[in-house]
Amino acid sequence: VVVTATPEPVEETEEVMPVGDTILIGGFGPLSAPGSYQGGTEMRQAAEMAVDEVNDAGGVLGKEVELIFGDTEGLPERGTAVTERLITQNNVVGLVGEYHSGVALTEMEVAHKYGIPVVFAEPWSDDVTGSGYDEIFRIAPSIDYYSSIATDYIAEVGWESIVFIVEDSDYGREQSDTWVAQLEELGITDVQVIFADPATEDFAPILQRIAQDPPDMLAGVITGIGNSRMVKQACEMNIAPTAQTAYYASIDAQYPEFWENVGDCGNYVFFTYVGLPRSQWNDKTEAFMANFEERYGTIPGGAALESYDATHMLLTAIEQAGSTEPAAIITALEEMEYTGALGDIYFEYGNNNPLPDDEPAWMWHQWPTPTVMILQYTEAGQPVDEAAVVFPLERATGDIYTQPE
């Protein structure tokens, strides 16, 4: 397996800025293995872009903003420590980011303890906003919402037998449970779930278990480098993607490193993408994509868009509140209607509009309409912004599924 070099853990700033001189905000996400450091790096870069734009326009409340970004390495215990440090040592007034659900679930407890607002950019666990904490907001989809796009797609294509190879983590277990339940409601019951350590290097023993009777669809629900390892090994064993078996990859398939690691094996892979197709870009999306590519030399994925908007929303809330007091920022976020690179973002339910009994708990402080689509690569090395949108059908730019010959 070809694997890109893992970046060294990023040293985090320990200096505490003088109170009053600068508005400090915190960011967190994986910048090194075992976390999905490609996504985390893009999240940090996008947040830096947002802060620079705000400072170039005069700052917030007449003050310069500084972002201090902590590397969580995709580890829950590391997320706890990073959040604690950002709040108690660096004196940040708000937080943005995170990629992994399992890490976000620990970070939110620390933020709740200290009453510091967080705009989560990417974690999907229903329990993130389902906590009902005043401090916690999210612009990424919940697992329930996100999963429904994939299961509706599976039913639309007509696949009947499914194997999920899922990372053994909080995210993996919640994701697989949700998918299985939704597929059963759609009448698809031939579903097998196999758990694997996300750090697994050799998936061959697991793949051999299904090689004699391949399913209609094989899903590798593995984040980080494990996603690419499994794609390449399933391809080399001629299990998927083939004319018989489709391959569903994790969201990490959107990053350029995916092609570096899997080569031609990535062709015909499909995956769920959180973001906007080019046909739906607004002026802010257009500017963000162009500026990001010019600044960093790569086409950003959906997590970068989310981090960019989350950062702008936090800073806009501080400006609108006229204060860095947590309660004032939280109120401003609840009342905000913000047009960002992802579109019109708002939080339907909060203290200003209590959650009805018939709505799921995760709708608290949740953007109700995040853009989620199924993309498929139809050429080796294809950039994510050129991949075909195959579902939902009303947004499709290509065939619902292109099958290998």
GROMACS .gro file of N, CA, C and O in nm, residues 211-323:
model
  452
  211ALA      N    1  -1.504  -1.262  -0.006
  211ALA     CA    2  -1.460  -1.277  -0.145
  211ALA      C    3  -1.536  -1.387  -0.219
  211ALA      O    4  -1.557  -1.376  -0.341
  212GLN      N    5  -1.577  -1.494  -0.151
  212GLN     CA    6  -1.645  -1.604  -0.217
  212GLN      C    7  -1.788  -1.572  -0.255
  212GLN      O    8  -1.844  -1.630  -0.347
  213ASP      N    9  -1.847  -1.477  -0.185
  213ASP     CA   10  -1.986  -1.438  -0.213
  213ASP      C   11  -1.997  -1.286  -0.201
  213ASP      O   12  -2.059  -1.234  -0.107
  214PRO      N   13  -1.942  -1.214  -0.297
  214PRO     CA   14  -1.939  -1.068  -0.286
  214PRO      C   15  -2.079  -1.008  -0.286
  214PRO      O   16  -2.170  -1.057  -0.354
  215PRO      N   17  -2.099  -0.901  -0.211
  215PRO     CA   18  -2.230  -0.836  -0.206
  215PRO      C   19  -2.251  -0.744  -0.326
  215PRO      O   20  -2.160  -0.724  -0.407
  216ASP      N   21  -2.369  -0.687  -0.335
  216ASP     CA   22  -2.394  -0.586  -0.437
  216ASP      C   23  -2.312  -0.459  -0.411
  216ASP      O   24  -2.269  -0.391  -0.504
  217MET      N   25  -2.294  -0.429  -0.281
  217MET     CA   26  -2.218  -0.311  -0.244
  217MET      C   27  -2.132  -0.338  -0.123
  217MET      O   28  -2.179  -0.396  -0.024
  218LEU      N   29  -2.006  -0.298  -0.130
  218LEU     CA   30  -1.913  -0.305  -0.018
  218LEU      C   31  -1.883  -0.163   0.026
  218LEU      O   32  -1.851  -0.076  -0.057
  219ALA      N   33  -1.894  -0.137   0.156
  219ALA     CA   34  -1.867  -0.004   0.210
  219ALA      C   35  -1.750  -0.011   0.306
  219ALA      O   36  -1.748  -0.096   0.396
  220GLY      N   37  -1.654   0.078   0.287
  220GLY     CA   38  -1.543   0.092   0.380
  220GLY      C   39  -1.564   0.215   0.466
  220GLY      O   40  -1.529   0.326   0.425
  221VAL      N   41  -1.622   0.197   0.581
  221VAL     CA   42  -1.657   0.310   0.668
  221VAL      C   43  -1.540   0.332   0.764
  221VAL      O   44  -1.549   0.311   0.885
  222ILE      N   45  -1.427   0.372   0.707
  222ILE     CA   46  -1.302   0.390   0.780
  222ILE      C   47  -1.252   0.531   0.752
  222ILE      O   48  -1.239   0.570   0.635
  223THR      N   49  -1.224   0.608   0.855
  223THR     CA   50  -1.169   0.741   0.835
  223THR      C   51  -1.016   0.735   0.839
  223THR      O   52  -0.957   0.638   0.884
  224GLY      N   53  -0.952   0.842   0.790
  224GLY     CA   54  -0.807   0.847   0.790
  224GLY      C   55  -0.748   0.758   0.682
  224GLY      O   56  -0.812   0.721   0.584
  225ILE      N   57  -0.622   0.717   0.701
  225ILE     CA   58  -0.548   0.642   0.601
  225ILE      C   59  -0.607   0.503   0.580
  225ILE      O   60  -0.591   0.442   0.473
  226GLY      N   61  -0.681   0.450   0.681
  226GLY     CA   62  -0.743   0.320   0.665
  226GLY      C   63  -0.839   0.314   0.548
  226GLY      O   64  -0.856   0.209   0.485
  227ASN      N   65  -0.902   0.427   0.517
  227ASN     CA   66  -0.993   0.433   0.402
  227ASN      C   67  -0.921   0.395   0.274
  227ASN      O   68  -0.968   0.311   0.196
  228SER      N   69  -0.805   0.455   0.249
  228SER     CA   70  -0.730   0.427   0.127
  228SER      C   71  -0.674   0.286   0.126
  228SER      O   72  -0.671   0.220   0.022
  229ARG      N   73  -0.628   0.240   0.240
  229ARG     CA   74  -0.574   0.103   0.247
  229ARG      C   75  -0.679   0.001   0.206
  229ARG      O   76  -0.651  -0.092   0.129
  230MET      N   77  -0.802   0.019   0.255
  230MET     CA   78  -0.905  -0.078   0.226
  230MET      C   79  -0.948  -0.071   0.080
  230MET      O   80  -0.972  -0.175   0.016
  231VAL      N   81  -0.959   0.049   0.025
  231VAL     CA   82  -0.995   0.062  -0.117
  231VAL      C   83  -0.894  -0.012  -0.203
  231VAL      O   84  -0.930  -0.092  -0.291
  232LYS      N   85  -0.767   0.011  -0.178
  232LYS     CA   86  -0.663  -0.049  -0.261
  232LYS      C   87  -0.661  -0.200  -0.247
  232LYS      O   88  -0.647  -0.273  -0.346
  233GLN      N   89  -0.676  -0.251  -0.125
  233GLN     CA   90  -0.671  -0.395  -0.104
  233GLN      C   91  -0.794  -0.464  -0.162
  233GLN      O   92  -0.783  -0.572  -0.222
  234ALA      N   93  -0.913  -0.404  -0.149
  234ALA     CA   94  -1.033  -0.463  -0.209
  234ALA      C   95  -1.021  -0.466  -0.361
  234ALA      O   96  -1.064  -0.563  -0.426
  235CYS      N   97  -0.962  -0.363  -0.418
  235CYS     CA   98  -0.942  -0.356  -0.563
  235CYS      C   99  -0.841  -0.462  -0.609
  235CYS      O  100  -0.865  -0.533  -0.707
  236GLU      N  101  -0.728  -0.472  -0.539
  236GLU     CA  102  -0.624  -0.566  -0.579
  236GLU      C  103  -0.670  -0.711  -0.563
  236GLU      O  104  -0.622  -0.800  -0.634
  237MET      N  105  -0.766  -0.736  -0.473
  237MET     CA  106  -0.822  -0.870  -0.457
  237MET      C  107  -0.939  -0.892  -0.553
  237MET      O  108  -1.004  -0.997  -0.548
  238ASN      N  109  -0.967  -0.793  -0.639
  238ASN     CA  110  -1.074  -0.800  -0.739
  238ASN      C  111  -1.210  -0.824  -0.675
  238ASN      O  112  -1.295  -0.895  -0.730
  239ILE      N  113  -1.232  -0.761  -0.559
  239ILE     CA  114  -1.361  -0.771  -0.491
  239ILE      C  115  -1.449  -0.652  -0.525
  239ILE      O  116  -1.568  -0.666  -0.555
  240ALA      N  117  -1.390  -0.534  -0.524
  240ALA     CA  118  -1.465  -0.411  -0.553
  240ALA      C  119  -1.366  -0.296  -0.574
  240ALA      O  120  -1.256  -0.299  -0.517
  241PRO      N  121  -1.404  -0.197  -0.656
  241PRO     CA  122  -1.525  -0.192  -0.740
  241PRO      C  123  -1.512  -0.280  -0.863
  241PRO      O  124  -1.411  -0.276  -0.934
  242THR      N  125  -1.613  -0.361  -0.889
  242THR     CA  126  -1.619  -0.449  -1.004
  242THR      C  127  -1.759  -0.438  -1.066
  242THR      O  128  -1.846  -0.369  -1.013
  243ALA      N  129  -1.779  -0.510  -1.176
  243ALA     CA  130  -1.911  -0.510  -1.239
  243ALA      C  131  -2.016  -0.570  -1.146
  243ALA      O  132  -2.135  -0.539  -1.157
  244GLN      N  133  -1.971  -0.654  -1.051
  244GLN     CA  134  -2.065  -0.718  -0.959
  244GLN      C  135  -2.085  -0.639  -0.830
  244GLN      O  136  -2.195  -0.634  -0.775
  245THR      N  137  -1.978  -0.577  -0.781
  245THR     CA  138  -1.981  -0.515  -0.649
  245THR      C  139  -1.937  -0.370  -0.654
  245THR      O  140  -1.822  -0.341  -0.693
  246ALA      N  141  -2.024  -0.279  -0.614
  246ALA     CA  142  -1.991  -0.136  -0.605
  246ALA      C  143  -1.913  -0.111  -0.476
  246ALA      O  144  -1.921  -0.188  -0.380
  247TYR      N  145  -1.837  -0.001  -0.475
  247TYR     CA  146  -1.758   0.031  -0.356
  247TYR      C  147  -1.794   0.171  -0.306
  247TYR      O  148  -1.783   0.270  -0.378
  248TYR      N  149  -1.835   0.176  -0.179
  248TYR     CA  150  -1.865   0.302  -0.112
  248TYR      C  151  -1.749   0.334  -0.017
  248TYR      O  152  -1.721   0.257   0.075
  249ALA      N  153  -1.682   0.446  -0.041
  249ALA     CA  154  -1.568   0.485   0.041
  249ALA      C  155  -1.610   0.590   0.144
  249ALA      O  156  -1.716   0.652   0.133
  250SER      N  157  -1.525   0.611   0.243
  250SER     CA  158  -1.554   0.714   0.341
  250SER      C  159  -1.536   0.852   0.278
  250SER      O  160  -1.481   0.867   0.169
  251ILE      N  161  -1.576   0.953   0.351
  251ILE     CA  162  -1.570   1.090   0.302
  251ILE      C  163  -1.427   1.134   0.274
  251ILE      O  164  -1.402   1.230   0.200
  252ASP      N  165  -1.328   1.062   0.330
  252ASP     CA  166  -1.188   1.097   0.306
  252ASP      C  167  -1.147   1.077   0.161
  252ASP      O  168  -1.039   1.122   0.121
  253ALA      N  169  -1.231   1.014   0.080
  253ALA     CA  170  -1.201   0.997  -0.063
  253ALA      C  171  -1.198   1.129  -0.138
  253ALA      O  172  -1.152   1.135  -0.253
  254GLN      N  173  -1.243   1.237  -0.075
  254GLN     CA  174  -1.246   1.366  -0.144
  254GLN      C  175  -1.110   1.434  -0.151
  254GLN      O  176  -1.092   1.529  -0.226
  255TYR      N  177  -1.011   1.387  -0.073
  255TYR     CA  178  -0.884   1.458  -0.064
  255TYR      C  179  -0.784   1.409  -0.168
  255TYR      O  180  -0.785   1.291  -0.207
  256PRO      N  181  -0.692   1.497  -0.215
  256PRO     CA  182  -0.594   1.457  -0.318
  256PRO      C  183  -0.510   1.337  -0.275
  256PRO      O  184  -0.470   1.257  -0.360
  257GLU      N  185  -0.483   1.324  -0.145
  257GLU     CA  186  -0.402   1.211  -0.097
  257GLU      C  187  -0.466   1.077  -0.127
  257GLU      O  188  -0.398   0.974  -0.134
  258PHE      N  189  -0.598   1.076  -0.143
  258PHE     CA  190  -0.668   0.952  -0.177
  258PHE      C  191  -0.610   0.894  -0.306
  258PHE      O  192  -0.578   0.774  -0.312
  259TRP      N  193  -0.595   0.976  -0.409
  259TRP     CA  194  -0.543   0.926  -0.537
  259TRP      C  195  -0.396   0.887  -0.525
  259TRP      O  196  -0.352   0.791  -0.589
  260GLU      N  197  -0.320   0.958  -0.444
  260GLU     CA  198  -0.180   0.923  -0.424
  260GLU      C  199  -0.167   0.784  -0.362
  260GLU      O  200  -0.074   0.709  -0.392
  261ASN      N  201  -0.262   0.749  -0.277
  261ASN     CA  202  -0.256   0.622  -0.205
  261ASN      C  203  -0.318   0.505  -0.280
  261ASN      O  204  -0.276   0.391  -0.262
  262VAL      N  205  -0.422   0.530  -0.361
  262VAL     CA  206  -0.494   0.418  -0.423
  262VAL      C  207  -0.469   0.403  -0.572
  262VAL      O  208  -0.501   0.300  -0.631
  263GLY      N  209  -0.415   0.506  -0.639
  263GLY     CA  210  -0.393   0.499  -0.783
  263GLY      C  211  -0.523   0.475  -0.858
  263GLY      O  212  -0.629   0.526  -0.821
  264ASP      N  213  -0.516   0.396  -0.964
  264ASP     CA  214  -0.633   0.372  -1.048
  264ASP      C  215  -0.746   0.300  -0.975
  264ASP      O  216  -0.860   0.297  -1.023
  265CYS      N  217  -0.716   0.240  -0.858
  265CYS     CA  218  -0.819   0.168  -0.783
  265CYS      C  219  -0.932   0.260  -0.734
  265CYS      O  220  -1.039   0.213  -0.698
  266GLY      N  221  -0.908   0.390  -0.735
  266GLY     CA  222  -1.011   0.482  -0.690
  266GLY      C  223  -1.119   0.508  -0.793
  266GLY      O  224  -1.225   0.564  -0.759
  267ASN      N  225  -1.095   0.468  -0.919
  267ASN     CA  226  -1.195   0.491  -1.022
  267ASN      C  227  -1.320   0.407  -0.994
  267ASN      O  228  -1.311   0.291  -0.955
  268TYR      N  229  -1.435   0.467  -1.012
  268TYR     CA  230  -1.569   0.411  -0.988
  268TYR      C  231  -1.608   0.408  -0.841
  268TYR      O  232  -1.721   0.370  -0.808
  269VAL      N  233  -1.519   0.446  -0.751
  269VAL     CA  234  -1.557   0.458  -0.610
  269VAL      C  235  -1.656   0.573  -0.596
  269VAL      O  236  -1.646   0.675  -0.662
  270PHE      N  237  -1.756   0.556  -0.509
  270PHE     CA  238  -1.847   0.665  -0.479
  270PHE      C  239  -1.845   0.692  -0.329
  270PHE      O  240  -1.800   0.609  -0.249
  271PHE      N  241  -1.889   0.810  -0.290
  271PHE     CA  242  -1.881   0.850  -0.150
  271PHE      C  243  -1.979   0.964  -0.124
  271PHE      O  244  -2.025   1.030  -0.218
  272THR      N  245  -2.010   0.985   0.001
  272THR     CA  246  -2.098   1.096   0.038
  272THR      C  247  -2.015   1.220   0.062
  272THR      O  248  -1.911   1.215   0.128
  273TYR      N  249  -2.062   1.331   0.009
  273TYR     CA  250  -1.988   1.456   0.016
  273TYR      C  251  -2.076   1.562   0.083
  273TYR      O  252  -2.195   1.574   0.050
  274VAL      N  253  -2.019   1.634   0.176
  274VAL     CA  254  -2.089   1.743   0.243
  274VAL      C  255  -2.032   1.874   0.187
  274VAL      O  256  -1.917   1.907   0.210
  275GLY      N  257  -2.110   1.944   0.110
  275GLY     CA  258  -2.063   2.066   0.046
  275GLY      C  259  -2.154   2.102  -0.070
  275GLY      O  260  -2.268   2.057  -0.076
  276LEU      N  261  -2.103   2.182  -0.161
  276LEU     CA  262  -2.184   2.229  -0.273
  276LEU      C  263  -2.124   2.185  -0.406
  276LEU      O  264  -2.003   2.201  -0.427
  277PRO      N  265  -2.207   2.134  -0.498
  277PRO     CA  266  -2.159   2.113  -0.635
  277PRO      C  267  -2.136   2.247  -0.702
  277PRO      O  268  -2.196   2.349  -0.663
  278ARG      N  269  -2.051   2.250  -0.801
  278ARG     CA  270  -2.016   2.376  -0.868
  278ARG      C  271  -2.142   2.449  -0.919
  278ARG      O  272  -2.149   2.572  -0.916
  279SER      N  273  -2.242   2.374  -0.961
  279SER     CA  274  -2.362   2.436  -1.015
  279SER      C  275  -2.438   2.518  -0.911
  279SER      O  276  -2.522   2.600  -0.947
  280GLN      N  277  -2.409   2.495  -0.783
  280GLN     CA  278  -2.480   2.566  -0.677
  280GLN      C  279  -2.392   2.665  -0.602
  280GLN      O  280  -2.432   2.720  -0.500
  281TRP      N  281  -2.272   2.689  -0.653
  281TRP     CA  282  -2.185   2.785  -0.587
  281TRP      C  283  -2.246   2.925  -0.590
  281TRP      O  284  -2.303   2.967  -0.691
  282ASN      N  285  -2.234   2.997  -0.480
  282ASN     CA  286  -2.268   3.139  -0.478
  282ASN      C  287  -2.139   3.221  -0.488
  282ASN      O  288  -2.030   3.164  -0.507
  283ASP      N  289  -2.148   3.351  -0.478
  283ASP     CA  290  -2.029   3.434  -0.493
  283ASP      C  291  -1.925   3.403  -0.385
  283ASP      O  292  -1.804   3.403  -0.413
  284LYS      N  293  -1.971   3.374  -0.264
  284LYS     CA  294  -1.877   3.343  -0.156
  284LYS      C  295  -1.807   3.210  -0.180
  284LYS      O  296  -1.688   3.194  -0.150
  285THR      N  297  -1.882   3.112  -0.231
  285THR     CA  298  -1.820   2.982  -0.263
  285THR      C  299  -1.714   2.999  -0.369
  285THR      O  300  -1.602   2.945  -0.358
  286GLU      N  301  -1.749   3.071  -0.474
  286GLU     CA  302  -1.656   3.094  -0.586
  286GLU      C  303  -1.527   3.158  -0.536
  286GLU      O  304  -1.416   3.115  -0.569
  287ALA      N  305  -1.542   3.263  -0.454
  287ALA     CA  306  -1.425   3.334  -0.404
  287ALA      C  307  -1.343   3.246  -0.310
  287ALA      O  308  -1.220   3.243  -0.318
  288PHE      N  309  -1.412   3.171  -0.223
  288PHE     CA  310  -1.340   3.085  -0.130
  288PHE      C  311  -1.259   2.979  -0.203
  288PHE      O  312  -1.141   2.957  -0.172
  289MET      N  313  -1.321   2.910  -0.299
  289MET     CA  314  -1.253   2.803  -0.370
  289MET      C  315  -1.130   2.856  -0.444
  289MET      O  316  -1.022   2.796  -0.442
  290ALA      N  317  -1.146   2.971  -0.511
  290ALA     CA  318  -1.035   3.029  -0.586
  290ALA      C  319  -0.924   3.074  -0.493
  290ALA      O  320  -0.804   3.048  -0.519
  291ASN      N  321  -0.959   3.140  -0.384
  291ASN     CA  322  -0.857   3.191  -0.291
  291ASN      C  323  -0.785   3.079  -0.218
  291ASN      O  324  -0.665   3.086  -0.194
  292PHE      N  325  -0.860   2.973  -0.183
  292PHE     CA  326  -0.798   2.860  -0.114
  292PHE      C  327  -0.696   2.792  -0.205
  292PHE      O  328  -0.584   2.762  -0.164
  293GLU      N  329  -0.736   2.768  -0.331
  293GLU     CA  330  -0.645   2.702  -0.424
  293GLU      C  331  -0.521   2.788  -0.450
  293GLU      O  332  -0.409   2.736  -0.458
  294GLU      N  333  -0.541   2.918  -0.462
  294GLU     CA  334  -0.427   3.006  -0.485
  294GLU      C  335  -0.333   3.009  -0.365
  294GLU      O  336  -0.211   3.008  -0.379
  295ARG      N  337  -0.390   3.009  -0.246
  295ARG     CA  338  -0.312   3.021  -0.123
  295ARG      C  339  -0.242   2.891  -0.086
  295ARG      O  340  -0.127   2.894  -0.041
  296TYR      N  341  -0.310   2.778  -0.104
  296TYR     CA  342  -0.256   2.652  -0.056
  296TYR      C  343  -0.224   2.551  -0.166
  296TYR      O  344  -0.170   2.444  -0.138
  297GLY      N  345  -0.261   2.581  -0.290
  297GLY     CA  346  -0.223   2.496  -0.402
  297GLY      C  347  -0.302   2.368  -0.413
  297GLY      O  348  -0.255   2.272  -0.474
  298THR      N  349  -0.421   2.364  -0.355
  298THR     CA  350  -0.503   2.243  -0.363
  298THR      C  351  -0.651   2.282  -0.364
  298THR      O  352  -0.688   2.390  -0.317
  299ILE      N  353  -0.734   2.194  -0.419
  299ILE     CA  354  -0.879   2.217  -0.420
  299ILE      C  355  -0.936   2.169  -0.287
  299ILE      O  356  -0.919   2.052  -0.251
  300PRO      N  357  -1.003   2.255  -0.213
  300PRO     CA  358  -1.050   2.216  -0.080
  300PRO      C  359  -1.171   2.124  -0.084
  300PRO      O  360  -1.251   2.128  -0.177
  301GLY      N  361  -1.184   2.042   0.019
  301GLY     CA  362  -1.300   1.955   0.035
  301GLY      C  363  -1.407   2.020   0.118
  301GLY      O  364  -1.397   2.137   0.160
  302GLY      N  365  -1.511   1.943   0.146
  302GLY     CA  366  -1.626   1.996   0.218
  302GLY      C  367  -1.594   2.043   0.359
  302GLY      O  368  -1.651   2.141   0.407
  303ALA      N  369  -1.502   1.975   0.428
  303ALA     CA  370  -1.468   2.014   0.565
  303ALA      C  371  -1.408   2.153   0.569
  303ALA      O  372  -1.426   2.227   0.667
  304ALA      N  373  -1.334   2.191   0.464
  304ALA     CA  374  -1.277   2.326   0.458
  304ALA      C  375  -1.388   2.431   0.447
  304ALA      O  376  -1.385   2.535   0.514
  305LEU      N  377  -1.487   2.404   0.362
  305LEU     CA  378  -1.601   2.495   0.349
  305LEU      C  379  -1.672   2.512   0.484
  305LEU      O  380  -1.708   2.624   0.523
  306GLU      N  381  -1.691   2.402   0.554
  306GLU     CA  382  -1.759   2.408   0.683
  306GLU      C  383  -1.678   2.487   0.785
  306GLU      O  384  -1.732   2.569   0.861
  307SER      N  385  -1.548   2.464   0.789
  307SER     CA  386  -1.463   2.535   0.884
  307SER      C  387  -1.460   2.684   0.856
  307SER      O  388  -1.462   2.768   0.947
  308TYR      N  389  -1.455   2.718   0.728
  308TYR     CA  390  -1.453   2.859   0.686
  308TYR      C  391  -1.581   2.930   0.732
  308TYR      O  392  -1.576   3.037   0.794
  309ASP      N  393  -1.696   2.870   0.704
  309ASP     CA  394  -1.822   2.931   0.745
  309ASP      C  395  -1.837   2.933   0.896
  309ASP      O  396  -1.889   3.031   0.953
  310ALA      N  397  -1.796   2.826   0.964
  310ALA     CA  398  -1.807   2.822   1.110
  310ALA      C  399  -1.727   2.934   1.174
  310ALA      O  400  -1.773   2.999   1.270
  311THR      N  401  -1.608   2.960   1.121
  311THR     CA  402  -1.523   3.066   1.177
  311THR      C  403  -1.585   3.203   1.154
  311THR      O  404  -1.592   3.288   1.244
  312HIS      N  405  -1.632   3.227   1.031
  312HIS     CA  406  -1.698   3.354   1.003
  312HIS      C  407  -1.822   3.373   1.090
  312HIS      O  408  -1.851   3.485   1.138
  313MET      N  409  -1.897   3.265   1.115
  313MET     CA  410  -2.017   3.277   1.196
  313MET      C  411  -1.984   3.312   1.341
  313MET      O  412  -2.051   3.396   1.402
  314LEU      N  413  -1.881   3.249   1.396
  314LEU     CA  414  -1.841   3.281   1.533
  314LEU      C  415  -1.799   3.428   1.545
  314LEU      O  416  -1.841   3.499   1.637
  315LEU      N  417  -1.719   3.475   1.449
  315LEU     CA  418  -1.671   3.613   1.454
  315LEU      C  419  -1.785   3.712   1.428
  315LEU      O  420  -1.790   3.820   1.489
  316THR      N  421  -1.877   3.676   1.340
  316THR     CA  422  -1.994   3.761   1.316
  316THR      C  423  -2.080   3.771   1.442
  316THR      O  424  -2.133   3.878   1.475
  317ALA      N  425  -2.092   3.660   1.514
  317ALA     CA  426  -2.171   3.660   1.637
  317ALA      C  427  -2.109   3.752   1.742
  317ALA      O  428  -2.181   3.824   1.813
  318ILE      N  429  -1.977   3.751   1.753
  318ILE     CA  430  -1.910   3.840   1.848
  318ILE      C  431  -1.936   3.986   1.811
  318ILE      O  432  -1.966   4.070   1.896
  319GLU      N  433  -1.924   4.016   1.681
  319GLU     CA  434  -1.948   4.153   1.635
  319GLU      C  435  -2.093   4.195   1.661
  319GLU      O  436  -2.120   4.305   1.711
  320GLN      N  437  -2.187   4.107   1.628
  320GLN     CA  438  -2.328   4.141   1.647
  320GLN      C  439  -2.365   4.151   1.795
  320GLN      O  440  -2.451   4.232   1.833
  321ALA      N  441  -2.301   4.070   1.878
  321ALA     CA  442  -2.327   4.075   2.022
  321ALA      C  443  -2.266   4.200   2.085
  321ALA      O  444  -2.312   4.244   2.192
  322GLY      N  445  -2.164   4.254   2.019
  322GLY     CA  446  -2.093   4.369   2.077
  322GLY      C  447  -2.017   4.332   2.201
  322GLY      O  448  -1.987   4.417   2.286
  323SER      N  449  -1.982   4.203   2.212
  323SER     CA  450  -1.923   4.154   2.337
  323SER      C  451  -1.855   4.021   2.312
  323SER      O  452  -1.890   3.947   2.218
   0.00000   0.00000   0.00000
